[in-house]
Short mmCIF file of C-alpha atoms in Angstrom, two decimals:
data_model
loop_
_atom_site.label_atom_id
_atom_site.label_comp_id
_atom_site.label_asym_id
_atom_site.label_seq_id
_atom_site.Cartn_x
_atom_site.Cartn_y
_atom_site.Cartn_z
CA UNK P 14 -14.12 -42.06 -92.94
CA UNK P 15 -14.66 -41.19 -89.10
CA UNK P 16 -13.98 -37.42 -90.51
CA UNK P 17 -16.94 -37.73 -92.89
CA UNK P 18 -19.42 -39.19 -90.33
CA UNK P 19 -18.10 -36.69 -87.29
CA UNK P 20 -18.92 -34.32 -90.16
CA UNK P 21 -22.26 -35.61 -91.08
CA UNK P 22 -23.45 -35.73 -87.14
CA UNK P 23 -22.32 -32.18 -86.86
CA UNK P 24 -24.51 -30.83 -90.00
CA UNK P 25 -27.59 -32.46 -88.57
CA UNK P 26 -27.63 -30.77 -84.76
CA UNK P 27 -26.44 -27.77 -86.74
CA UNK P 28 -29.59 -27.67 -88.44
CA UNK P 29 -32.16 -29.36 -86.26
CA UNK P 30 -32.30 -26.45 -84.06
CA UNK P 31 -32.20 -23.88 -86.14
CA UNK P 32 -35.07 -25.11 -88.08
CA UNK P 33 -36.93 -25.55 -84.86
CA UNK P 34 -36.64 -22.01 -83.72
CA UNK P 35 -38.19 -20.96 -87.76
CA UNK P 36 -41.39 -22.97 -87.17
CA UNK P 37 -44.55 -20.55 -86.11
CA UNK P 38 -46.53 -22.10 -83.42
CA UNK P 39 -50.53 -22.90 -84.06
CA UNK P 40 -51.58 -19.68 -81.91
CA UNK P 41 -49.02 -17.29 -83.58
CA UNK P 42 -50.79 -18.34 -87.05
CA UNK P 43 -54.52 -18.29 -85.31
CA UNK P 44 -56.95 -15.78 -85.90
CA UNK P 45 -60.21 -15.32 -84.15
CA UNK P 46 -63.09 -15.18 -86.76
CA UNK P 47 -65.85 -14.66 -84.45
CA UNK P 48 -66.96 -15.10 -80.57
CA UNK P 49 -70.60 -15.09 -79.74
CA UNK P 50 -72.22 -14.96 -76.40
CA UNK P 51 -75.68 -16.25 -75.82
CA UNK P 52 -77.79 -15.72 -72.46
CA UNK P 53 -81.50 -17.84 -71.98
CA UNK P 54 -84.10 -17.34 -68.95
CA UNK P 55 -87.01 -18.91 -68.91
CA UNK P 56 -88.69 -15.59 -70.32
CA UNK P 57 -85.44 -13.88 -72.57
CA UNK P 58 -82.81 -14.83 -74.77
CA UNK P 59 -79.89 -12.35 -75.61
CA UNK P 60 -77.32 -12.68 -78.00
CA UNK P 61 -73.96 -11.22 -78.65
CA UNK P 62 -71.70 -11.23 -81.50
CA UNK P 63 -68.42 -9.79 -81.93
CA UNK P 64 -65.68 -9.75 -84.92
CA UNK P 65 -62.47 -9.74 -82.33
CA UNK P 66 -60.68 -10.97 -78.99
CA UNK P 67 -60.77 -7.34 -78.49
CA UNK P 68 -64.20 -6.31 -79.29
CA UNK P 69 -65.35 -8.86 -76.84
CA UNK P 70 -63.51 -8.12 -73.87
CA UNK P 71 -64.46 -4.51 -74.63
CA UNK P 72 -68.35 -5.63 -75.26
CA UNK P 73 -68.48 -7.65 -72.36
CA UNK P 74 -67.50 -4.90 -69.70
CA UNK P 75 -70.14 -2.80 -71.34
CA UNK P 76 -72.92 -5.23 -71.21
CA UNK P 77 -71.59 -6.71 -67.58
CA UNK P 78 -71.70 -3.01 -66.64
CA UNK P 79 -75.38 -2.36 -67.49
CA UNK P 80 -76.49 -5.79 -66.28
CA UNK P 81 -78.04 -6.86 -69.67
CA UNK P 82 -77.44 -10.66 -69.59
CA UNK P 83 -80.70 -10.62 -67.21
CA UNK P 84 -83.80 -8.62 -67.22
CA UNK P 85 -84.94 -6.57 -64.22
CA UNK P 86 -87.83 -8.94 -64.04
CA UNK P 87 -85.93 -11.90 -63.88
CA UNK P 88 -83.59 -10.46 -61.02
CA UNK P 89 -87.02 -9.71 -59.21
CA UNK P 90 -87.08 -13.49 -58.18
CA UNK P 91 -83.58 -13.73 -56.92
CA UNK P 92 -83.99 -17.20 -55.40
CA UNK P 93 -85.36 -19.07 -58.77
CA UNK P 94 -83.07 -16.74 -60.93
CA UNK P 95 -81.20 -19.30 -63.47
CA UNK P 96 -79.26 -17.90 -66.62
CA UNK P 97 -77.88 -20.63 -68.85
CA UNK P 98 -74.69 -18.72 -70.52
CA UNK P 99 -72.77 -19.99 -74.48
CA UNK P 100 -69.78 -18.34 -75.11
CA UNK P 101 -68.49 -19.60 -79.04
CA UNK P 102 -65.71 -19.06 -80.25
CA UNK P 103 -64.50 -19.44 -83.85
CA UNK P 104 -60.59 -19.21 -85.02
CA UNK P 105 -58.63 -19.71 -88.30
CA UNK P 106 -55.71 -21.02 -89.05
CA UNK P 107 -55.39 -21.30 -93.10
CA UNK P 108 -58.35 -22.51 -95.10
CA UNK P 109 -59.08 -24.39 -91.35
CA UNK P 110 -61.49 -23.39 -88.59
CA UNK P 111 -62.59 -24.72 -85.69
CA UNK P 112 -65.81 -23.73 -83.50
CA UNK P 113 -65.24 -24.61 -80.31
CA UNK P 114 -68.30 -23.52 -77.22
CA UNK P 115 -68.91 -23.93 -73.65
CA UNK P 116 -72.12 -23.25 -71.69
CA UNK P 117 -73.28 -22.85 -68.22
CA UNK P 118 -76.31 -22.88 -65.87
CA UNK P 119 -75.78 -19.97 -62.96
CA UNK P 120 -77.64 -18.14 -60.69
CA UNK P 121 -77.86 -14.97 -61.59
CA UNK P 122 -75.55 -13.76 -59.09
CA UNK P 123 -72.57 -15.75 -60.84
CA UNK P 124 -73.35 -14.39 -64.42
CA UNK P 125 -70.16 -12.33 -64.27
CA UNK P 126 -68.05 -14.36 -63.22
CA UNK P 127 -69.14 -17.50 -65.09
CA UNK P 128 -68.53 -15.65 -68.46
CA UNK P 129 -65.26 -14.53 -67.60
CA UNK P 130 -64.14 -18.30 -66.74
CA UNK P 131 -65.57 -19.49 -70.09
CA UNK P 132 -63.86 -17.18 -71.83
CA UNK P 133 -60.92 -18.20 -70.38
CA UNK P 134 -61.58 -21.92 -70.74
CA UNK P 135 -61.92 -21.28 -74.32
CA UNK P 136 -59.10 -19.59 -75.27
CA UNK P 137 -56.94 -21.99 -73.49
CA UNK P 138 -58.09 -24.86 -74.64
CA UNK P 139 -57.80 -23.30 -78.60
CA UNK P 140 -54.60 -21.74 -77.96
CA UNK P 141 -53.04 -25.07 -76.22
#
């Protein structure tokens, strides 16, 4: 009898962990459907879309390069210079999606640096 239960015991933390190391984690199984990235002045609105994780780290040197998140008019008047930034970002996971955005109010000194922290925030907090 104590044979059979020692025996039992030793089956189950046999197999617990090695069904544990089988299971795919939520990000492994995630895929990003789109991201889109909006900019608003008081005189301009510019949006961005973009199919990949990829594409949009790519896109958003490019456009971060050439300054086109605000017009040269809008940079005229440094001092009342607001952008209000939405970075959206959709992911997959089976028939399942989930949109998940964040948005911002800078100066238009901070643009840069405010998308690249949303990004960030975003990812994180689908990826866990």
């Amino acid at each position: 009898m104590k044979n059979l239960i020692f025996g039992l015991i030793a089956i189950l933390f046999i197999g617990i962990p090695s069904q544990a190391q089988n299971k795919e984690t939520l990000t492994e199984k995630a895929i990003v459907q789109s991201i889109s990235l909006v900019s608003k002045t008081n005189t301009d609105k510019v949006a961005y879309q973009f199919k990949s994780l990829a594409e949009f780290d790519e896109g958003l040197e490019i456009i971060l390069k050439e300054g086109a998140l605000v017009n040269t008019e809008t940079q005229r008047n440094a001092d009342k210079c607001e952008v209000s930034l939405e970075v959206s970002v959709t992911m997959s996971v089976g028939l399942a999606s989930v949109t998940v955005t964040a948005s911002a109010t800078v100066g238009c000194a901070e643009v840069a640096a405010t998308v690249t922290r949303l990004r960030r925030m975003l990812i994180a907090s689908i990826t866990g």
